[in-house]
Amino acid sequence: PSSTFASYVVLFALQFCPSHNNPSSIPLWTLILLWSMSNLFQTLASPTTGYYSWVTMLDDVVLILSHAVIFERVLMGGEVPRDLDALTMIIHFGNLMKGLIVHPKMGPLIIMVLTMMGDITQFLTLMVFFVTCFYCSLNALFRGIPGVYVGEKWQSPTTLLVNAIWGPQVLWVTEHEDTGRTLFLSEVFGLNDSSAIDTMGAIIVALTVFCIPIMLLNLLIAIMASTYAELSADVDAEYKRSFASCVLVARQLVSLPMPFSLPQDMARTAGKVATFVRSRKAQIEGPLERSSDPDAKLKEQLAIGQIVSNWEAQCSIEKFKGMVTIEQVERMRTQGDGLQDRIQVLYSALLNLTERQDKMENNLSQAIRGV
């Protein structure tokens, strides 16, 4: 809703001003805390249409807790925690992006970004696995042995080759010379422990560079490209669903803006909780009370379908009012030619059917005369 988006903008501006001009202003931080509480209760009181997700609820809870801690520090005469101030700034822009999801131009792009963030979360899980793997391996190899950075020191043509291919940041050697032969590579190739550790370290670093920056990065690019290709066909339907959900939420908003709507939003939240408790109790007691739940879901689906139909009709009317382009004329001409070809094929089929019917009637007449 536009009013909620405007409230997000005002809340961000209220926090941005005291953060840079007057960070110890108690009245401003009081207003910011009340504003964020009003935002949370408005989200909790909204109908369950899919517009607000559990991530939105979590962001609002973190926002209120951060503002509460900041307000307590300022009230006690302390400084504003910079980490919480920075975290809440990110949450503000996340709320602004959520408000722009119903924008005709930016909405489909934001839907794609949010879906790709889910793919990135899965990718990060795989990346943490590989990072932990190579960290444990390097920790086992270099335990108790200090390393020296030699990426910018000339030792052999290998140094120049590694710098040209990747960079100097992967070139490290052991600090002290160890002439023992306790490693497996030392016994097989006749090296001392220092040379064997440097060789094994170079192998592990090469595997790390291949697996994490090269293989996993290309995997992320392939996943995002595949997700973009899949969403490009369904993003319009997803945008229509988000728009309809937003309209259902906007219909039940109170007339007062935030934070003046806080008492009414708290009352709406309490009513919603009471309704949920009664429905759960009805589901436990028997099937008679449960019969009303499918009707409510059906009404909600019908309302969403009606909103989407009205929105599509309005968009079609706006397109009709606009100027006709050459592409549209060419598209209509192509569709007309295709329709004419199909009509010609249907006409030919009808003529063939008529001829076959006449032949069958003549054959039937001759057969009757012969009898």
Tab-separated table of C-alpha atoms in Angstrom:
chain	number	residue	atom	x	y	z
A	1	PRO	CA	0.000	0.000	0.000
A	2	SER	CA	1.155	3.525	-0.768
A	3	SER	CA	0.526	4.739	2.787
A	4	THR	CA	2.695	1.963	4.215
A	5	PHE	CA	5.466	2.739	1.732
A	6	ALA	CA	5.314	6.423	2.710
A	7	SER	CA	5.546	5.389	6.371
A	8	TYR	CA	8.684	3.369	5.580
A	9	VAL	CA	10.226	6.414	3.929
A	10	VAL	CA	9.385	8.672	6.893
A	11	LEU	CA	10.726	6.116	9.382
A	12	PHE	CA	14.003	5.886	7.485
A	13	ALA	CA	14.281	9.685	7.314
A	14	LEU	CA	13.580	10.002	11.044
A	15	GLN	CA	16.393	7.587	11.878
A	16	PHE	CA	18.818	8.953	9.295
A	17	CYS	CA	18.584	12.519	10.649
A	18	PRO	CA	19.413	11.805	14.336
A	19	SER	CA	22.083	9.308	13.341
A	20	HIS	CA	24.098	12.060	11.618
A	21	ASN	CA	22.919	15.293	13.260
A	22	ASN	CA	21.647	14.660	16.798
A	23	PRO	CA	22.173	11.030	17.848
A	24	SER	CA	21.362	11.684	21.521
A	25	SER	CA	17.878	13.129	20.904
A	26	ILE	CA	15.496	11.252	23.203
A	27	PRO	CA	12.241	12.575	21.630
A	28	LEU	CA	13.326	11.508	18.142
A	29	TRP	CA	14.296	7.999	19.254
A	30	THR	CA	10.994	7.755	21.171
A	31	LEU	CA	9.086	8.616	18.007
A	32	ILE	CA	11.178	6.130	16.002
A	33	LEU	CA	10.452	3.352	18.526
A	34	LEU	CA	6.712	4.068	18.461
A	35	TRP	CA	6.792	4.167	14.658
A	36	SER	CA	8.502	0.786	14.379
A	37	MET	CA	6.050	-0.720	16.906
A	38	SER	CA	3.154	0.623	14.846
A	39	ASN	CA	4.704	-0.942	11.750
A	40	LEU	CA	4.945	-4.342	13.443
A	41	PHE	CA	1.370	-4.315	14.755
A	42	GLN	CA	0.062	-3.195	11.366
A	43	THR	CA	1.832	-6.158	9.781
A	44	LEU	CA	0.494	-8.570	12.425
A	45	ALA	CA	-3.059	-7.247	12.037
A	46	SER	CA	-3.042	-7.587	8.246
A	47	PRO	CA	-4.951	-10.501	6.685
A	48	THR	CA	-3.040	-13.599	5.697
A	49	THR	CA	-2.904	-13.081	1.940
A	50	GLY	CA	0.751	-13.913	1.256
A	51	TYR	CA	1.860	-10.285	0.948
A	52	TYR	CA	3.650	-10.390	4.315
A	53	SER	CA	5.836	-13.427	4.951
A	54	TRP	CA	7.594	-14.689	8.068
A	55	VAL	CA	10.745	-12.911	6.894
A	56	THR	CA	8.853	-9.598	7.024
A	57	MET	CA	7.699	-10.390	10.550
A	58	LEU	CA	11.241	-11.267	11.591
A	59	ASP	CA	12.612	-8.035	10.128
A	60	ASP	CA	10.045	-5.991	12.048
A	61	VAL	CA	10.847	-7.804	15.305
A	62	VAL	CA	14.582	-7.220	14.854
A	63	LEU	CA	13.845	-3.579	14.021
A	64	ILE	CA	11.862	-3.062	17.227
A	65	LEU	CA	14.459	-4.816	19.397
A	66	SER	CA	17.254	-2.722	17.870
A	67	HIS	CA	15.328	0.510	18.380
A	68	ALA	CA	14.511	-0.512	21.956
A	69	VAL	CA	18.187	-1.089	22.738
A	70	ILE	CA	19.143	2.214	21.109
A	71	PHE	CA	16.426	4.060	23.037
A	72	GLU	CA	17.633	2.523	26.320
A	73	ARG	CA	21.242	3.556	25.636
A	74	VAL	CA	20.246	7.112	24.720
A	75	LEU	CA	17.943	7.363	27.731
A	76	MET	CA	20.819	6.369	30.015
A	77	GLY	CA	23.071	9.006	28.479
A	78	GLY	CA	25.159	6.616	26.398
A	79	GLU	CA	26.018	6.579	22.721
A	80	VAL	CA	23.993	4.989	19.949
A	81	PRO	CA	25.313	1.499	19.103
A	82	ARG	CA	26.676	1.907	15.595
A	83	ASP	CA	26.196	-1.753	14.703
A	84	LEU	CA	22.471	-1.689	15.510
A	85	ASP	CA	22.118	1.645	13.717
A	86	ALA	CA	23.711	0.153	10.591
A	87	LEU	CA	21.600	-3.027	10.819
A	88	THR	CA	18.350	-1.085	11.035
A	89	MET	CA	19.342	0.964	7.977
A	90	ILE	CA	19.553	-2.257	5.963
A	91	ILE	CA	16.157	-3.365	7.286
A	92	HIS	CA	14.646	-0.010	6.286
A	93	PHE	CA	15.765	-0.438	2.692
A	94	GLY	CA	14.476	-4.025	2.744
A	95	ASN	CA	11.040	-2.703	3.752
A	96	LEU	CA	11.215	-0.103	0.984
A	97	MET	CA	11.981	-2.832	-1.531
A	98	LYS	CA	9.044	-4.847	-0.200
A	99	GLY	CA	6.796	-1.831	-0.732
A	100	LEU	CA	7.959	-1.463	-4.331
A	101	ILE	CA	7.011	-5.046	-5.196
A	102	VAL	CA	3.626	-3.846	-6.516
A	103	HIS	CA	5.185	-1.228	-8.780
A	104	PRO	CA	4.369	-2.006	-12.449
A	105	LYS	CA	7.963	-1.593	-13.608
A	106	MET	CA	10.084	-2.561	-10.603
A	107	GLY	CA	7.756	-5.202	-9.134
A	108	PRO	CA	8.680	-8.076	-11.497
A	109	LEU	CA	12.390	-7.296	-11.089
A	110	ILE	CA	12.125	-7.313	-7.290
A	111	ILE	CA	10.288	-10.657	-7.418
A	112	MET	CA	13.165	-12.100	-9.450
A	113	VAL	CA	15.727	-10.699	-6.998
A	114	LEU	CA	13.912	-12.169	-3.991
A	115	THR	CA	13.683	-15.572	-5.670
A	116	MET	CA	17.369	-15.465	-6.572
A	117	MET	CA	18.208	-14.666	-2.960
A	118	GLY	CA	16.707	-18.032	-2.046
A	119	ASP	CA	19.027	-19.682	-4.569
A	120	ILE	CA	21.976	-17.773	-3.099
A	121	THR	CA	21.083	-19.103	0.352
A	122	GLN	CA	21.346	-22.666	-0.933
A	123	PHE	CA	24.609	-21.802	-2.668
A	124	LEU	CA	26.058	-20.348	0.538
A	125	THR	CA	25.324	-23.611	2.327
A	126	LEU	CA	27.397	-25.476	-0.241
A	127	MET	CA	30.128	-22.830	-0.077
A	128	VAL	CA	30.371	-23.116	3.723
A	129	PHE	CA	30.939	-26.854	3.268
A	130	PHE	CA	33.875	-26.314	0.899
A	131	VAL	CA	35.379	-23.522	3.018
A	132	THR	CA	35.229	-25.698	6.139
A	133	CYS	CA	36.780	-28.583	4.211
A	134	PHE	CA	39.834	-26.651	3.037
A	135	TYR	CA	40.213	-24.776	6.332
A	136	CYS	CA	40.442	-28.048	8.257
A	137	SER	CA	42.907	-29.395	5.683
A	138	LEU	CA	45.212	-26.363	5.860
A	139	ASN	CA	44.926	-26.257	9.633
A	140	ALA	CA	46.037	-29.889	9.838
A	141	LEU	CA	48.973	-29.243	7.476
A	142	PHE	CA	50.282	-26.022	9.041
A	143	ARG	CA	49.524	-26.684	12.713
A	144	GLY	CA	52.267	-25.176	14.873
A	145	ILE	CA	54.161	-23.902	11.806
A	146	PRO	CA	54.221	-20.146	11.043
A	147	GLY	CA	53.988	-19.078	7.428
A	148	VAL	CA	55.718	-16.289	5.503
A	149	TYR	CA	54.148	-14.364	2.616
A	150	VAL	CA	56.417	-14.513	-0.468
A	151	GLY	CA	53.973	-13.452	-3.152
A	152	GLU	CA	55.988	-10.367	-4.119
A	153	LYS	CA	59.465	-11.922	-3.784
A	154	TRP	CA	61.213	-13.474	-6.766
A	155	GLN	CA	62.105	-17.096	-6.102
A	156	SER	CA	61.680	-18.810	-9.458
A	157	PRO	CA	59.706	-18.461	-12.714
A	158	THR	CA	56.886	-20.193	-10.864
A	159	THR	CA	56.342	-16.984	-8.886
A	160	LEU	CA	55.848	-15.020	-12.103
A	161	LEU	CA	53.542	-17.704	-13.518
A	162	VAL	CA	51.305	-17.794	-10.430
A	163	ASN	CA	51.142	-13.987	-10.367
A	164	ALA	CA	50.114	-13.937	-14.032
A	165	ILE	CA	47.471	-16.675	-13.693
A	166	TRP	CA	45.857	-15.842	-10.376
A	167	GLY	CA	47.702	-13.453	-8.060
A	168	PRO	CA	50.398	-13.212	-5.400
A	169	GLN	CA	48.053	-13.785	-2.457
A	170	VAL	CA	48.329	-17.594	-2.686
A	171	LEU	CA	52.131	-17.793	-2.335
A	172	TRP	CA	53.168	-18.746	1.203
A	173	VAL	CA	56.052	-20.840	2.561
A	174	THR	CA	57.121	-22.105	5.977
A	175	GLU	CA	59.171	-19.709	8.052
A	176	HIS	CA	61.890	-22.049	9.369
A	177	GLU	CA	63.804	-24.744	7.552
A	178	ASP	CA	62.961	-28.224	8.842
A	179	THR	CA	65.429	-30.869	7.720
A	180	GLY	CA	63.459	-33.798	9.182
A	181	ARG	CA	61.605	-36.370	7.133
A	182	THR	CA	58.399	-37.144	9.003
A	183	LEU	CA	55.936	-36.503	6.176
A	184	PHE	CA	54.836	-39.105	3.657
A	185	LEU	CA	56.004	-36.931	0.753
A	186	SER	CA	59.402	-36.594	2.415
A	187	GLU	CA	59.870	-40.363	2.492
A	188	VAL	CA	58.592	-40.928	-1.060
A	189	PHE	CA	60.430	-38.112	-2.889
A	190	GLY	CA	63.384	-37.622	-0.553
A	191	LEU	CA	62.431	-34.050	0.486
A	192	ASN	CA	62.779	-32.406	3.857
A	193	ASP	CA	59.679	-31.541	5.850
A	194	SER	CA	59.731	-27.839	4.922
A	195	SER	CA	59.748	-28.564	1.187
A	196	ALA	CA	57.091	-31.280	1.591
A	197	ILE	CA	54.807	-28.934	3.558
A	198	ASP	CA	55.250	-26.187	0.940
A	199	THR	CA	54.471	-28.646	-1.861
A	200	MET	CA	51.377	-30.061	-0.149
A	201	GLY	CA	50.245	-26.539	0.750
A	202	ALA	CA	50.542	-25.459	-2.884
A	203	ILE	CA	48.431	-28.444	-3.953
A	204	ILE	CA	45.703	-27.683	-1.395
A	205	VAL	CA	45.713	-23.977	-2.324
A	206	ALA	CA	45.364	-24.883	-6.000
A	207	LEU	CA	42.385	-27.117	-5.194
A	208	THR	CA	40.872	-24.317	-3.097
A	209	VAL	CA	41.230	-21.825	-5.930
A	210	PHE	CA	39.685	-24.252	-8.407
A	211	CYS	CA	36.749	-25.324	-6.218
A	212	ILE	CA	35.674	-22.080	-4.538
A	213	PRO	CA	36.360	-19.055	-6.791
A	214	ILE	CA	36.126	-20.898	-10.125
A	215	MET	CA	33.785	-23.873	-9.862
A	216	LEU	CA	31.359	-22.527	-7.255
A	217	LEU	CA	31.220	-19.051	-8.814
A	218	ASN	CA	30.315	-20.520	-12.211
A	219	LEU	CA	27.766	-22.742	-10.480
A	220	LEU	CA	26.160	-19.641	-8.922
A	221	ILE	CA	26.032	-17.918	-12.311
A	222	ALA	CA	24.413	-21.000	-13.877
A	223	ILE	CA	21.836	-21.268	-11.056
A	224	MET	CA	20.867	-17.603	-11.324
A	225	ALA	CA	20.641	-17.803	-15.111
A	226	SER	CA	18.394	-20.870	-14.857
A	227	THR	CA	16.220	-19.174	-12.227
A	228	TYR	CA	15.914	-16.053	-14.371
A	229	ALA	CA	14.862	-18.143	-17.378
A	230	GLU	CA	12.209	-19.949	-15.340
A	231	LEU	CA	10.857	-16.805	-13.695
A	232	SER	CA	10.705	-14.740	-16.862
A	233	ALA	CA	7.692	-16.804	-17.978
A	234	ASP	CA	5.847	-16.800	-14.628
A	235	VAL	CA	6.814	-13.422	-13.188
A	236	ASP	CA	3.684	-11.729	-14.561
A	237	ALA	CA	1.389	-14.151	-12.725
A	238	GLU	CA	3.425	-13.774	-9.538
A	239	TYR	CA	3.236	-9.997	-9.828
A	240	LYS	CA	-0.554	-10.164	-10.241
A	241	ARG	CA	-0.796	-12.355	-7.140
A	242	SER	CA	1.321	-9.898	-5.125
A	243	PHE	CA	-0.775	-6.983	-6.367
A	244	ALA	CA	-4.013	-8.712	-5.386
A	245	SER	CA	-2.604	-9.593	-1.954
A	246	CYS	CA	-1.539	-5.980	-1.478
A	247	VAL	CA	-5.029	-4.743	-2.356
A	248	LEU	CA	-6.596	-7.094	0.185
A	249	VAL	CA	-4.190	-5.789	2.830
A	250	ALA	CA	-4.879	-2.150	1.904
A	251	ARG	CA	-8.655	-2.664	2.215
A	252	GLN	CA	-8.343	-3.400	5.923
A	253	LEU	CA	-5.890	-0.661	6.878
A	254	VAL	CA	-7.037	1.937	9.364
A	255	SER	CA	-7.559	5.511	8.208
A	256	LEU	CA	-4.945	7.006	10.536
A	257	PRO	CA	-1.281	6.932	9.461
A	258	MET	CA	1.510	5.470	11.554
A	259	PRO	CA	2.230	5.879	14.448
A	260	PHE	CA	-1.245	7.257	15.258
A	261	SER	CA	-2.756	3.944	14.139
A	262	LEU	CA	-0.903	2.006	16.863
A	263	PRO	CA	-3.906	1.610	19.257
A	264	GLN	CA	-6.229	0.439	16.480
A	265	ASP	CA	-3.574	-1.905	15.057
A	266	MET	CA	-3.048	-3.399	18.522
A	267	ALA	CA	-6.801	-3.965	18.820
A	268	ARG	CA	-6.911	-5.543	15.349
A	269	THR	CA	-3.995	-7.795	16.258
A	270	ALA	CA	-5.746	-8.896	19.446
A	271	GLY	CA	-8.913	-9.636	17.466
A	272	LYS	CA	-6.947	-11.632	14.909
A	273	VAL	CA	-5.293	-13.668	17.676
A	274	ALA	CA	-8.664	-14.310	19.304
A	275	THR	CA	-10.111	-15.447	15.993
A	276	PHE	CA	-7.175	-17.790	15.461
A	277	VAL	CA	-7.605	-19.262	18.945
A	278	ARG	CA	-11.335	-19.823	18.339
A	279	SER	CA	-10.667	-21.490	14.986
A	280	ARG	CA	-8.075	-23.800	16.517
A	281	LYS	CA	-10.482	-24.658	19.287
A	282	ALA	CA	-13.200	-25.367	16.742
A	283	GLN	CA	-10.877	-27.655	14.786
A	284	ILE	CA	-10.140	-29.625	17.920
A	285	GLU	CA	-13.754	-29.935	19.073
A	286	GLY	CA	-15.374	-31.337	15.944
A	287	PRO	CA	-16.044	-31.214	12.216
A	288	LEU	CA	-19.068	-28.923	12.506
A	289	GLU	CA	-16.964	-25.910	13.359
A	290	ARG	CA	-14.303	-26.863	10.861
A	291	SER	CA	-16.746	-26.606	7.977
A	292	SER	CA	-16.473	-22.788	7.980
A	293	ASP	CA	-12.731	-22.797	7.296
A	294	PRO	CA	-12.943	-23.925	3.609
A	295	ASP	CA	-15.614	-21.292	2.978
A	296	ALA	CA	-13.283	-18.582	4.242
A	297	LYS	CA	-10.463	-19.801	2.011
A	298	LEU	CA	-12.852	-19.974	-0.957
A	299	LYS	CA	-14.012	-16.407	-0.345
A	300	GLU	CA	-10.408	-15.247	-0.138
A	301	GLN	CA	-9.545	-16.960	-3.437
A	302	LEU	CA	-12.633	-15.457	-5.106
A	303	ALA	CA	-11.661	-12.002	-3.841
A	304	ILE	CA	-8.142	-12.374	-5.201
A	305	GLY	CA	-9.477	-13.567	-8.555
A	306	GLN	CA	-11.886	-10.634	-8.742
A	307	ILE	CA	-9.111	-8.146	-7.959
A	308	VAL	CA	-6.844	-9.658	-10.598
A	309	SER	CA	-9.662	-9.559	-13.187
A	310	ASN	CA	-10.413	-5.915	-12.433
A	311	TRP	CA	-6.729	-5.068	-12.611
A	312	GLU	CA	-6.321	-6.821	-15.981
A	313	ALA	CA	-9.388	-5.013	-17.346
A	314	GLN	CA	-8.006	-1.668	-16.188
A	315	CYS	CA	-4.629	-2.398	-17.792
A	316	SER	CA	-6.352	-3.373	-21.049
A	317	ILE	CA	-8.343	-0.133	-21.063
A	318	GLU	CA	-5.179	1.876	-20.494
A	319	LYS	CA	-3.504	0.071	-23.391
A	320	PHE	CA	-6.462	0.862	-25.660
A	321	LYS	CA	-6.199	4.545	-24.767
A	322	GLY	CA	-2.525	4.668	-25.754
A	323	MET	CA	-1.101	5.329	-29.178
A	324	VAL	CA	-0.836	2.458	-31.628
A	325	THR	CA	2.736	1.507	-32.509
A	326	ILE	CA	4.102	-0.110	-35.638
A	327	GLU	CA	4.845	-3.303	-33.695
A	328	GLN	CA	1.223	-3.580	-32.584
A	329	VAL	CA	-0.062	-3.047	-36.133
A	330	GLU	CA	2.356	-5.668	-37.448
A	331	ARG	CA	1.311	-8.088	-34.714
A	332	MET	CA	-2.377	-7.597	-35.511
A	333	ARG	CA	-1.700	-8.072	-39.230
A	334	THR	CA	0.182	-11.309	-38.530
A	335	GLN	CA	-2.611	-12.567	-36.295
A	336	GLY	CA	-5.190	-11.642	-38.956
A	337	ASP	CA	-3.251	-13.536	-41.621
A	338	GLY	CA	-3.040	-16.551	-39.364
A	339	LEU	CA	-6.748	-16.415	-38.625
A	340	GLN	CA	-7.517	-16.122	-42.344
A	341	ASP	CA	-5.390	-19.200	-43.102
A	342	ARG	CA	-7.199	-21.199	-40.442
A	343	ILE	CA	-10.588	-20.122	-41.813
A	344	GLN	CA	-9.477	-21.178	-45.308
A	345	VAL	CA	-8.418	-24.594	-44.010
A	346	LEU	CA	-11.737	-24.979	-42.192
A	347	TYR	CA	-13.643	-23.984	-45.342
A	348	SER	CA	-11.721	-26.529	-47.421
A	349	ALA	CA	-12.462	-29.212	-44.861
A	350	LEU	CA	-16.164	-28.373	-44.979
A	351	LEU	CA	-16.171	-28.597	-48.813
A	352	ASN	CA	-14.504	-32.009	-48.664
A	353	LEU	CA	-17.040	-33.116	-46.097
A	354	THR	CA	-19.896	-31.935	-48.336
A	355	GLU	CA	-18.491	-33.825	-51.334
A	356	ARG	CA	-18.116	-36.975	-49.264
A	357	GLN	CA	-21.684	-36.631	-48.035
A	358	ASP	CA	-22.996	-36.297	-51.606
A	359	LYS	CA	-21.071	-39.392	-52.707
A	360	MET	CA	-22.415	-41.370	-49.766
A	361	GLU	CA	-25.981	-40.315	-50.611
A	362	ASN	CA	-25.536	-41.332	-54.285
A	363	ASN	CA	-24.101	-44.698	-53.325
A	364	LEU	CA	-26.903	-45.268	-50.862
A	365	SER	CA	-29.517	-44.379	-53.512
A	366	GLN	CA	-27.997	-46.772	-56.044
A	367	ALA	CA	-27.877	-49.536	-53.469
A	368	ILE	CA	-31.565	-49.021	-52.648
A	369	ARG	CA	-32.520	-49.100	-56.358
A	370	GLY	CA	-30.570	-52.322	-56.893
A	371	VAL	CA	-32.404	-53.993	-54.074
